[in-house]
CSV table of C-alpha atoms in Angstrom, one decimal:
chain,number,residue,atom,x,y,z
A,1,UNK,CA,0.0,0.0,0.0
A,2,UNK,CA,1.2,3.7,-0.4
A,3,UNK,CA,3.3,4.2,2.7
A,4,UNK,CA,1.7,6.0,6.1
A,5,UNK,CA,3.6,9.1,5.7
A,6,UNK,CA,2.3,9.6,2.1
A,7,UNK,CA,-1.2,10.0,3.8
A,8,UNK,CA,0.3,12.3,6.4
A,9,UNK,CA,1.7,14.4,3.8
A,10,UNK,CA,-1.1,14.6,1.7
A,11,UNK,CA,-3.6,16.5,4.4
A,12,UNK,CA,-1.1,19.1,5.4
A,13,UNK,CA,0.2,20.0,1.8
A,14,UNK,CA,-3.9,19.5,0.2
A,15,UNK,CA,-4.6,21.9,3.4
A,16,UNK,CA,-2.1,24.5,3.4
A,17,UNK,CA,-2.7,28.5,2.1
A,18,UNK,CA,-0.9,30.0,1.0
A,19,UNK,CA,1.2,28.1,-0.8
A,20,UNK,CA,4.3,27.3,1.5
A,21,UNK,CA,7.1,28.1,-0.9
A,22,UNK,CA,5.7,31.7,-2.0
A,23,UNK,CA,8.6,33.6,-0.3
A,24,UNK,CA,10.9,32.0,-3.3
A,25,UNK,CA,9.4,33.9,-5.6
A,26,UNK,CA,10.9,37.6,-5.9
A,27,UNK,CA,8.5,39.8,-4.3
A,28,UNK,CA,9.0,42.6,-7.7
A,29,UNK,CA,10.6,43.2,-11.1
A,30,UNK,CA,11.6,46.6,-12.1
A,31,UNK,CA,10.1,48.5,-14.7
A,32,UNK,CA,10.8,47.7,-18.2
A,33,UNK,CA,9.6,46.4,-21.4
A,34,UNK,CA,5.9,43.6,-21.1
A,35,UNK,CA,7.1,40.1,-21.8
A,36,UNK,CA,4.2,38.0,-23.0
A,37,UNK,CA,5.0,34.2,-22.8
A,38,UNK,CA,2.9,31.2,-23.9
A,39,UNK,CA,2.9,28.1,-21.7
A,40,UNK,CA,0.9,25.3,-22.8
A,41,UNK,CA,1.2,22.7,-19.8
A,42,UNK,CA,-0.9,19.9,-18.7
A,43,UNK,CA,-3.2,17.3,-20.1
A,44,UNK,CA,-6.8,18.6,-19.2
A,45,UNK,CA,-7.6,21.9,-17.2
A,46,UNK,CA,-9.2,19.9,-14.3
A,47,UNK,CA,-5.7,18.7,-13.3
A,48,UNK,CA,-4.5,20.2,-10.3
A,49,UNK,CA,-1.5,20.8,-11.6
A,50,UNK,CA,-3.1,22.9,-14.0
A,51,UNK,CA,-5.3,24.9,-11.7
A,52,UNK,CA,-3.0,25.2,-8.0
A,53,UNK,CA,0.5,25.5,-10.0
A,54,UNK,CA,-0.2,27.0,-13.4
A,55,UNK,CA,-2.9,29.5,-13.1
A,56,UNK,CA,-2.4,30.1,-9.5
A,57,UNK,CA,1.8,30.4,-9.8
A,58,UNK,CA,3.0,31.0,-13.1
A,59,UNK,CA,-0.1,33.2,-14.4
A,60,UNK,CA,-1.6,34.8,-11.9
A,61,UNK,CA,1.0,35.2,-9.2
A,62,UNK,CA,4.2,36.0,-11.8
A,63,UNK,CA,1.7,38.7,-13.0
A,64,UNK,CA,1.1,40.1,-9.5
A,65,UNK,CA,4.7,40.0,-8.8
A,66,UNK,CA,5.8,41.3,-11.5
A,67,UNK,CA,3.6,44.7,-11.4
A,68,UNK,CA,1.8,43.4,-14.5
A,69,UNK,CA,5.1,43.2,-17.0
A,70,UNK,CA,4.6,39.5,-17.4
A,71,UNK,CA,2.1,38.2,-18.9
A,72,UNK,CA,1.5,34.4,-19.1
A,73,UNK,CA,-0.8,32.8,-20.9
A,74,UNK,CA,-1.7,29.2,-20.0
A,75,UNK,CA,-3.2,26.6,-22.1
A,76,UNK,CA,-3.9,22.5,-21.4
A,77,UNK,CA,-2.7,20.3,-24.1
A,78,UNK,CA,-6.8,19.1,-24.7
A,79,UNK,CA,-7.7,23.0,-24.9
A,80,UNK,CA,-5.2,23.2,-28.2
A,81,UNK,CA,-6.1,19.6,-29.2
A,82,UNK,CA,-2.4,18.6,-28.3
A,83,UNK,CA,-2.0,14.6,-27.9
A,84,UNK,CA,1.5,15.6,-25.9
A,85,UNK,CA,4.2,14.0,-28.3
A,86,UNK,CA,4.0,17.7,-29.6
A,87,UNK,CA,5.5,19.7,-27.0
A,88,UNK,CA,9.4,20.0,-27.9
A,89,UNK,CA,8.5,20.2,-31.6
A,90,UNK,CA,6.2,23.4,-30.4
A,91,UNK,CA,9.0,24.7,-27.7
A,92,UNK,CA,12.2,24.4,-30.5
A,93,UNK,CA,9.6,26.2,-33.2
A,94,UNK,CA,9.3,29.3,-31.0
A,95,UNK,CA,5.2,28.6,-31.3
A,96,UNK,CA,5.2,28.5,-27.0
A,97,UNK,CA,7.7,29.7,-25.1
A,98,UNK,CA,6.8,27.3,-22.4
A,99,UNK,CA,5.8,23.8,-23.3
A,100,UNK,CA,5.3,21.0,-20.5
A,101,UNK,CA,4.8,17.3,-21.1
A,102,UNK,CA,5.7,13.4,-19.6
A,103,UNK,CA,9.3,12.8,-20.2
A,104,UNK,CA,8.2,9.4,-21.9
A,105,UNK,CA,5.8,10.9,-24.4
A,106,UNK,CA,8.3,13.4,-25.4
A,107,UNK,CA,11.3,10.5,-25.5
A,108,UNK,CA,10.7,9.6,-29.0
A,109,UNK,CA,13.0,13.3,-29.7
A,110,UNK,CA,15.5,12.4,-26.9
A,111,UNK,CA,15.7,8.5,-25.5
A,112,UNK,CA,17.4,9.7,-22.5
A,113,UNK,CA,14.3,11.2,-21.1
A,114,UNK,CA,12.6,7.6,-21.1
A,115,UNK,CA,15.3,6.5,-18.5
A,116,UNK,CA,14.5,9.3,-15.5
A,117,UNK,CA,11.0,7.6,-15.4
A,118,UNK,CA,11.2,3.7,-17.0
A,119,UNK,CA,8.4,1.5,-15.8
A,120,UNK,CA,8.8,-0.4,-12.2
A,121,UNK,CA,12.5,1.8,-11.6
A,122,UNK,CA,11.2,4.0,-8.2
A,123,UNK,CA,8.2,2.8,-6.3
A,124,UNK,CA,8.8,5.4,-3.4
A,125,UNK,CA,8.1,9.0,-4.9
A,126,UNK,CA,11.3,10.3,-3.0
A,127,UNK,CA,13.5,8.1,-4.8
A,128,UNK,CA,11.9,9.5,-8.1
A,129,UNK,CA,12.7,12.9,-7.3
A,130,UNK,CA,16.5,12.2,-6.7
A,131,UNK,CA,16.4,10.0,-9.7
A,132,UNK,CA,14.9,13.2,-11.5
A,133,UNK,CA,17.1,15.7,-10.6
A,134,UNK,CA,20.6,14.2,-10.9
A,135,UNK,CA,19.3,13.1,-15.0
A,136,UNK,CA,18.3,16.9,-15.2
A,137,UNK,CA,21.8,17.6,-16.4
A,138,UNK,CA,22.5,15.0,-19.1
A,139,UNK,CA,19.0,15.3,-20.3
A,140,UNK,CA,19.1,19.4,-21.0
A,141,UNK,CA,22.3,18.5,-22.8
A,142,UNK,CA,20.6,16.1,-24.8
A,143,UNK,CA,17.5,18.2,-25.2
A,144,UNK,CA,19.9,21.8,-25.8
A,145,UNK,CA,20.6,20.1,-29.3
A,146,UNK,CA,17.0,20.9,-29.9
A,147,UNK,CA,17.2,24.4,-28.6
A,148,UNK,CA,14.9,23.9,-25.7
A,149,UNK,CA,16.0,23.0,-21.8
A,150,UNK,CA,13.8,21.6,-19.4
A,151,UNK,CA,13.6,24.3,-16.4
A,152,UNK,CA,11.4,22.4,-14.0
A,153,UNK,CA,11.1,18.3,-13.4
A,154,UNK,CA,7.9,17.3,-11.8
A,155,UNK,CA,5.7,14.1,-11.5
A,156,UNK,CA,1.8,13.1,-11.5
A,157,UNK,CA,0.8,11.0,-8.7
A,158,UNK,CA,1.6,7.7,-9.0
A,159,UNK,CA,1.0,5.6,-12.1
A,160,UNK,CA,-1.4,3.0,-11.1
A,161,UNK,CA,-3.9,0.4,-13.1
A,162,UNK,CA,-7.7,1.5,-13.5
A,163,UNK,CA,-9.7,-1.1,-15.1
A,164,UNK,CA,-13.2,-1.5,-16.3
A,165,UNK,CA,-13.4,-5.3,-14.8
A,166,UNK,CA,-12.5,-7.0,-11.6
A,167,UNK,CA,-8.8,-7.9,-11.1
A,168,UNK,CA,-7.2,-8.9,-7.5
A,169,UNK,CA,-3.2,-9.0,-8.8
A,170,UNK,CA,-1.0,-8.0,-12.1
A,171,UNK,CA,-1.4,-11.3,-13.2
A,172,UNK,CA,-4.9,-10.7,-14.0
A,173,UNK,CA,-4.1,-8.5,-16.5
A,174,UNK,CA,-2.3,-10.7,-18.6
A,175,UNK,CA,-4.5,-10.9,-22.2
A,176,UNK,CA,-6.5,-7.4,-21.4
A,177,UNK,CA,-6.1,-4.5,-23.4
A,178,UNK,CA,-4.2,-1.8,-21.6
A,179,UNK,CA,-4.1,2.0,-22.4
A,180,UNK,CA,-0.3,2.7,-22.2
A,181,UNK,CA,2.0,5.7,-23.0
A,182,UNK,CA,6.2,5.6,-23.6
A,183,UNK,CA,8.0,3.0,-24.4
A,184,UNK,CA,8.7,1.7,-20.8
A,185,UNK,CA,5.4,1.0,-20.4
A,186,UNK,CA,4.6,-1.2,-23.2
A,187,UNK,CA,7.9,-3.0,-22.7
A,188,UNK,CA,6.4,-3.2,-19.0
A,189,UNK,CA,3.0,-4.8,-19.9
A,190,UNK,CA,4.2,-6.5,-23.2
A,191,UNK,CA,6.3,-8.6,-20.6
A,192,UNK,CA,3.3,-9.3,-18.3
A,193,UNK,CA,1.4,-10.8,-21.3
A,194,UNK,CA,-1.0,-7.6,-21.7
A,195,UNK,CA,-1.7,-5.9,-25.0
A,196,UNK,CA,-0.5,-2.4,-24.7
A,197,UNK,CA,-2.5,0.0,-26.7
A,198,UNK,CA,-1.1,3.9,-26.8
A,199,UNK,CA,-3.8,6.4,-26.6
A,200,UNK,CA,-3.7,10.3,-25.7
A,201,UNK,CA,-5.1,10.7,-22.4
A,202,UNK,CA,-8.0,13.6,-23.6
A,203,UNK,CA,-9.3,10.2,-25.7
A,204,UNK,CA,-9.1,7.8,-22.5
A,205,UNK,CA,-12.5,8.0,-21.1
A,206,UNK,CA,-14.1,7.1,-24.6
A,207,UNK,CA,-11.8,4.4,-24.8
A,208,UNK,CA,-12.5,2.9,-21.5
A,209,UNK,CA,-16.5,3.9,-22.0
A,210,UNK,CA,-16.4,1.8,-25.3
A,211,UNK,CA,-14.5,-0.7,-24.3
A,212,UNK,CA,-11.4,-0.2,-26.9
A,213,UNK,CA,-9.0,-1.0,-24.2
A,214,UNK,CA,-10.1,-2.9,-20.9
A,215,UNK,CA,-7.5,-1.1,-18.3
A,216,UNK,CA,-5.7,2.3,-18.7
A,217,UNK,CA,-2.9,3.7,-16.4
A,218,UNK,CA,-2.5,6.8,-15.5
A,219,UNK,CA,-2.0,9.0,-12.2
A,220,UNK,CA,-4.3,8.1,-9.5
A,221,UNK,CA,-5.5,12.0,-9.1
A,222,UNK,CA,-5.4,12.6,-13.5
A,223,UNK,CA,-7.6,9.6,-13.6
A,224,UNK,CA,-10.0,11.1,-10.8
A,225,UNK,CA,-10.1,14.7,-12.5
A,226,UNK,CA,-10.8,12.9,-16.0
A,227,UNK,CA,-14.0,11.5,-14.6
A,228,UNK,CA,-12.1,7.7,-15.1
A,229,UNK,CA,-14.2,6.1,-12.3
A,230,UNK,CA,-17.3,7.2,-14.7
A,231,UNK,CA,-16.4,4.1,-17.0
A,232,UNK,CA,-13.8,2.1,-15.0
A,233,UNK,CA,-14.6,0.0,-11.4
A,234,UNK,CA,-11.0,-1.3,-10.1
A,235,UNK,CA,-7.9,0.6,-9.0
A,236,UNK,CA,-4.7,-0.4,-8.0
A,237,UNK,CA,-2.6,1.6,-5.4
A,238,UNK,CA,0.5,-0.1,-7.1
A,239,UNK,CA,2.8,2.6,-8.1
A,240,UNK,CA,4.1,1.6,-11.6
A,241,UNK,CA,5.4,4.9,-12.7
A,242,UNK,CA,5.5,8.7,-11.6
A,243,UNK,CA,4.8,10.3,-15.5
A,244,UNK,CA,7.7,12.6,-14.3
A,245,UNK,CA,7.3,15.2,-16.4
A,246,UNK,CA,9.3,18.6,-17.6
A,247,UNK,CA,8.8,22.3,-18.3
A,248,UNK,CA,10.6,23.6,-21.2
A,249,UNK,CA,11.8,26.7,-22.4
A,250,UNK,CA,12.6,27.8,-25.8
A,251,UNK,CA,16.3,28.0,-25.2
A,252,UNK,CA,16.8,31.0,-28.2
A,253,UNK,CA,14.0,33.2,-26.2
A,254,UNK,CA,15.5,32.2,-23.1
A,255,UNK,CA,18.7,33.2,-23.5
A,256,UNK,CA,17.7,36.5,-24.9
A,257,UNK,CA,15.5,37.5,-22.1
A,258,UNK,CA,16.1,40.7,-19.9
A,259,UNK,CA,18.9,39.1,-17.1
A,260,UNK,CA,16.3,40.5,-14.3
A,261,UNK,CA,13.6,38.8,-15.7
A,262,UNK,CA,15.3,35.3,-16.4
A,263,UNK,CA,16.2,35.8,-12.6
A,264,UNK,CA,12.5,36.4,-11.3
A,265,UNK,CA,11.5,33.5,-13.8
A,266,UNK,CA,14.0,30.9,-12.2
A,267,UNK,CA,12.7,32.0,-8.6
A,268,UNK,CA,9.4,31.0,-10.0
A,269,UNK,CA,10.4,27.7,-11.4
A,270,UNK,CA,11.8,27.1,-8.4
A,271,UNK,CA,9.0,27.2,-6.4
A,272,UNK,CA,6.8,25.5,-9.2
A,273,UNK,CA,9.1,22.1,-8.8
A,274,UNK,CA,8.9,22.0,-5.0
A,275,UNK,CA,5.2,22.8,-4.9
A,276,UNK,CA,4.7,20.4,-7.8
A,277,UNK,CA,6.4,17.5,-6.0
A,278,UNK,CA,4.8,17.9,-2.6
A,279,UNK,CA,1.4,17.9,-4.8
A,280,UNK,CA,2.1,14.8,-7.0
A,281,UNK,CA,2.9,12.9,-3.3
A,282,UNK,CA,0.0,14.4,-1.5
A,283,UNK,CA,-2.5,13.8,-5.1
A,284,UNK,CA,-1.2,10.3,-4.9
A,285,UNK,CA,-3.3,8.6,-2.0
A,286,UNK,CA,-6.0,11.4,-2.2
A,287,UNK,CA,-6.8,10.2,-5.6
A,288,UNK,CA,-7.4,6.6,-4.5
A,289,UNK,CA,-9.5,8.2,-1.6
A,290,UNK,CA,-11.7,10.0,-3.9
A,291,UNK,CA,-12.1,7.7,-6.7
A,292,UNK,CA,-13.6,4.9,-4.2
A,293,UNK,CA,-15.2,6.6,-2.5
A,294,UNK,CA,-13.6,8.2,0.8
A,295,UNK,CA,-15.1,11.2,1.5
A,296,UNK,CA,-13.5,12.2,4.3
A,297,UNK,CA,-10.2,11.8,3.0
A,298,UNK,CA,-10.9,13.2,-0.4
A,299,UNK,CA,-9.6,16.6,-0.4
A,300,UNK,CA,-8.0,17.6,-3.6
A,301,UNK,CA,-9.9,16.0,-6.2
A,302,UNK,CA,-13.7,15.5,-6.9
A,303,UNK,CA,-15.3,12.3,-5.0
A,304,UNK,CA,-16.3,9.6,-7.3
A,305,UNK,CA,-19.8,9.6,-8.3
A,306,UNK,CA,-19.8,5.8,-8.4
A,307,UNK,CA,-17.3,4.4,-6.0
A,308,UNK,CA,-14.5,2.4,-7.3
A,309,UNK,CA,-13.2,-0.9,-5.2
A,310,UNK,CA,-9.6,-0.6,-4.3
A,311,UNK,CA,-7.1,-3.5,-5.3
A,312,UNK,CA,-4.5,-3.2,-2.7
A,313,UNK,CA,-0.8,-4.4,-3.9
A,314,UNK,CA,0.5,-8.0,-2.7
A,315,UNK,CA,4.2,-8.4,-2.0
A,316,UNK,CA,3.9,-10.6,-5.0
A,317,UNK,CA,3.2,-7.7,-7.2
A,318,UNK,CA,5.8,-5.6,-5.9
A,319,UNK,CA,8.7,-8.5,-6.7
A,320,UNK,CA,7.4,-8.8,-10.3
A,321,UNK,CA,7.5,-5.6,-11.2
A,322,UNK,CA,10.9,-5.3,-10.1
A,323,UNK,CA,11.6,-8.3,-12.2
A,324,UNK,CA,10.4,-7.1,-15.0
A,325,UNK,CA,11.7,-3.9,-14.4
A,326,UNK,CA,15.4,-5.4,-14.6
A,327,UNK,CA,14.9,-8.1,-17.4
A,328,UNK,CA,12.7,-6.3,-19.6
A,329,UNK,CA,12.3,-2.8,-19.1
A,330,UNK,CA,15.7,-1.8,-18.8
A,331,UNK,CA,17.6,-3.5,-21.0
A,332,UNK,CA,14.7,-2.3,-23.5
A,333,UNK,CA,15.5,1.3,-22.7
A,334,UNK,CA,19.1,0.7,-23.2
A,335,UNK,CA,18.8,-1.1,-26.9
A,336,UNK,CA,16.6,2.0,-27.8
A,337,UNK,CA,18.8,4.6,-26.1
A,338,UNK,CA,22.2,3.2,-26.8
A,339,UNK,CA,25.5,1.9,-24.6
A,340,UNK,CA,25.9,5.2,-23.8
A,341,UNK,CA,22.9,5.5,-21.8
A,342,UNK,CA,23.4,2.2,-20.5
A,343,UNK,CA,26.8,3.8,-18.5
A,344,UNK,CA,24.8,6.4,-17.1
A,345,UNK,CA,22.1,4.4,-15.8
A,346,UNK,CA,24.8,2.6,-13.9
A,347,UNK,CA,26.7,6.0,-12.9
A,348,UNK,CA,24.0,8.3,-11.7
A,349,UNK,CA,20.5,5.9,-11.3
A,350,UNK,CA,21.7,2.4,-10.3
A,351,UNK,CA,22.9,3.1,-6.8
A,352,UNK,CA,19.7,4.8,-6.2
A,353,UNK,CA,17.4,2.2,-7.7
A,354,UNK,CA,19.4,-0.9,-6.2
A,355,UNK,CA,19.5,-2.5,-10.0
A,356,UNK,CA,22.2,-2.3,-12.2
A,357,UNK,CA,22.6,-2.9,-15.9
A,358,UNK,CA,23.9,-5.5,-16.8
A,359,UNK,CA,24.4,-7.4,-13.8
């Protein structure tokens, strides 16, 4: 089960206002000339993401603190009919300034983002983060060939199973269709005996509603504020991923920008990342809560209108997908990503993980 202090963590960071980290953010900006700046950011505008972190930080409060001389506008990938793949392709184009997007959707343009996130590598969300932000180097220079740079590394709650039909263990959903995104996870559920299926999350729901795939994973929280428990019945609180997932800058715009103004804007990413962790933990067990049912617990996302039943993870579960984590998943990344990859794996992410490569 998602560990006792996840639970603590999740009332007192759901419950506190204002935000804690608020002081980070430089309290004005001198006079000077309006910078307007497109960010185009999360999957649907119901996330919280989307409403406590982009509106509330990087429009409205950037604005404030600025005296009005930037201006963000923010827009959800579904809003601009964005599957997500499209995010560095908008970024290096100049079209947004700001572009955010899953590290493993956007990995087809750079393999080495699929590695800070593969399937089954960091059940415990604080071994993502430090997984996340020692890659954060050798991914923006990977990613600074494409003239954007990732300026904030985040995650969704956890990436669990929501399924449509009973199921008591991941063995169940060997045969079933499965709603997948990134490579890592159909090397994941290929190796189960699934049939992975890759479909943009705004198309989910009438997926599942229609019955096109038979389970769909996704954060336990995104799945709650896309109305999933609608047309699904079963949810795993087995953590199979964290969908950690970048902002990026237009590196050309960046670099241009007025040196103050870069300045404020760090001070703001800065406080987007730490508020944006303590949200994906605390969005983690309170998604669960409110898709079955849990009132009382349910404080970030909208309660379930039709309760879902819970399929707590056995210790059985857990071994597999470490398993299949270090037979399949990772040496999958590593014939994609190259030998290269394969070294820094070992270097930076294996003595975090516990699992090396190759042995």
């Amino acid at each position: 089960m998602i560990k006792t202090a996840l639970k603590a963590l999740a009332f007192t960071t759901a419950l506190a206002a204002p935000l804690a980290s608020q002081a980070q953010v430089p309290e004005s900006l001198a006079a000077g000339p309006r910078v307007n700046i497109v960010a185009v950011t999360q999957p649907v505008p119901t996330n919280p993401q989307f409403i406590r972190v982009d509106q509330a930080i990087l429009r409205d409060l950037v604005g404030q603190r600025s005296g009005g001389r930037i201006q963000v506008t923010v827009a959800s990938h579904a809003e601009r009919n964005l599957g997500g793949s499209e995010i560095v392709r908008l970024v290096r184009s100049g079209q947004v300034e700001i572009g955010a997007g899953t590290l493993s959707t956007l990995s087809g343009d750079v393999p080495i983002l699929d590695g800070i996130d593969l399937a089954g590598l960091a059940p415990d969300i604080g071994d993502a983060r430090r997984i996340a932000e020692q890659m954060l180097p050798i991914a923006n220079r990977d990613l600074e060939r494409f003239n954007t740079r990732i300026v904030v590394i985040y995650p969704f709650p956890a990436q669990v199973m929501f399924c449509r039909a009973p199921f008591t263990n991941l063995t169940d959903l060997r045969g079933r269709r499965v709603r997948t995104f990134g490579n890592s996870l159909v090397d994941f559920f290929t190796a189960l005996g699934a049939q992975p299926t890759s479909i943009g999350f705004p198309e989910v729901y009438s997926a599942l509603e229609r019955g096109v795939v038979d389970c769909a994973i996704t954060g336990t929280g995104s799945g709650a504020a896309a109305r999933w428990p609608e047309v699904s019945t079963h949810i795993s609180d087995l953590p199979i991923s964290w969908a950690v997932a970048g902002y990026m800058v237009n590196l050309t715009w960046w670099n241009r920008l007025d040196p103050a103004v870069r300045t404020f804007l760090e001070g703001t990413f800065k406080q987007m990342s730490d508020e944006l962790w303590a949200l994906g933990a605390a969005a983690t067990r309170d998604g669960i809560d409110c898709n079955i049912g849990n009132a009382s617990a349910c404080r970030i996302h909208q309660l379930a209108p039709r309760p879902m039943t819970e399929v707590p993870a056995t210790p059985a579960d857990r071994a597999l997908t470490r398993q299949i984590f270090e037979q399949n998943v990772l040496p999958g990344w590593v014939r994609r990503c190259g030998a290269r990859c394969g070294e820094v794996y070992n270097q930076i992410i294996a003595p975090i993980s516990g699992v090396r490569f190759g042995g």
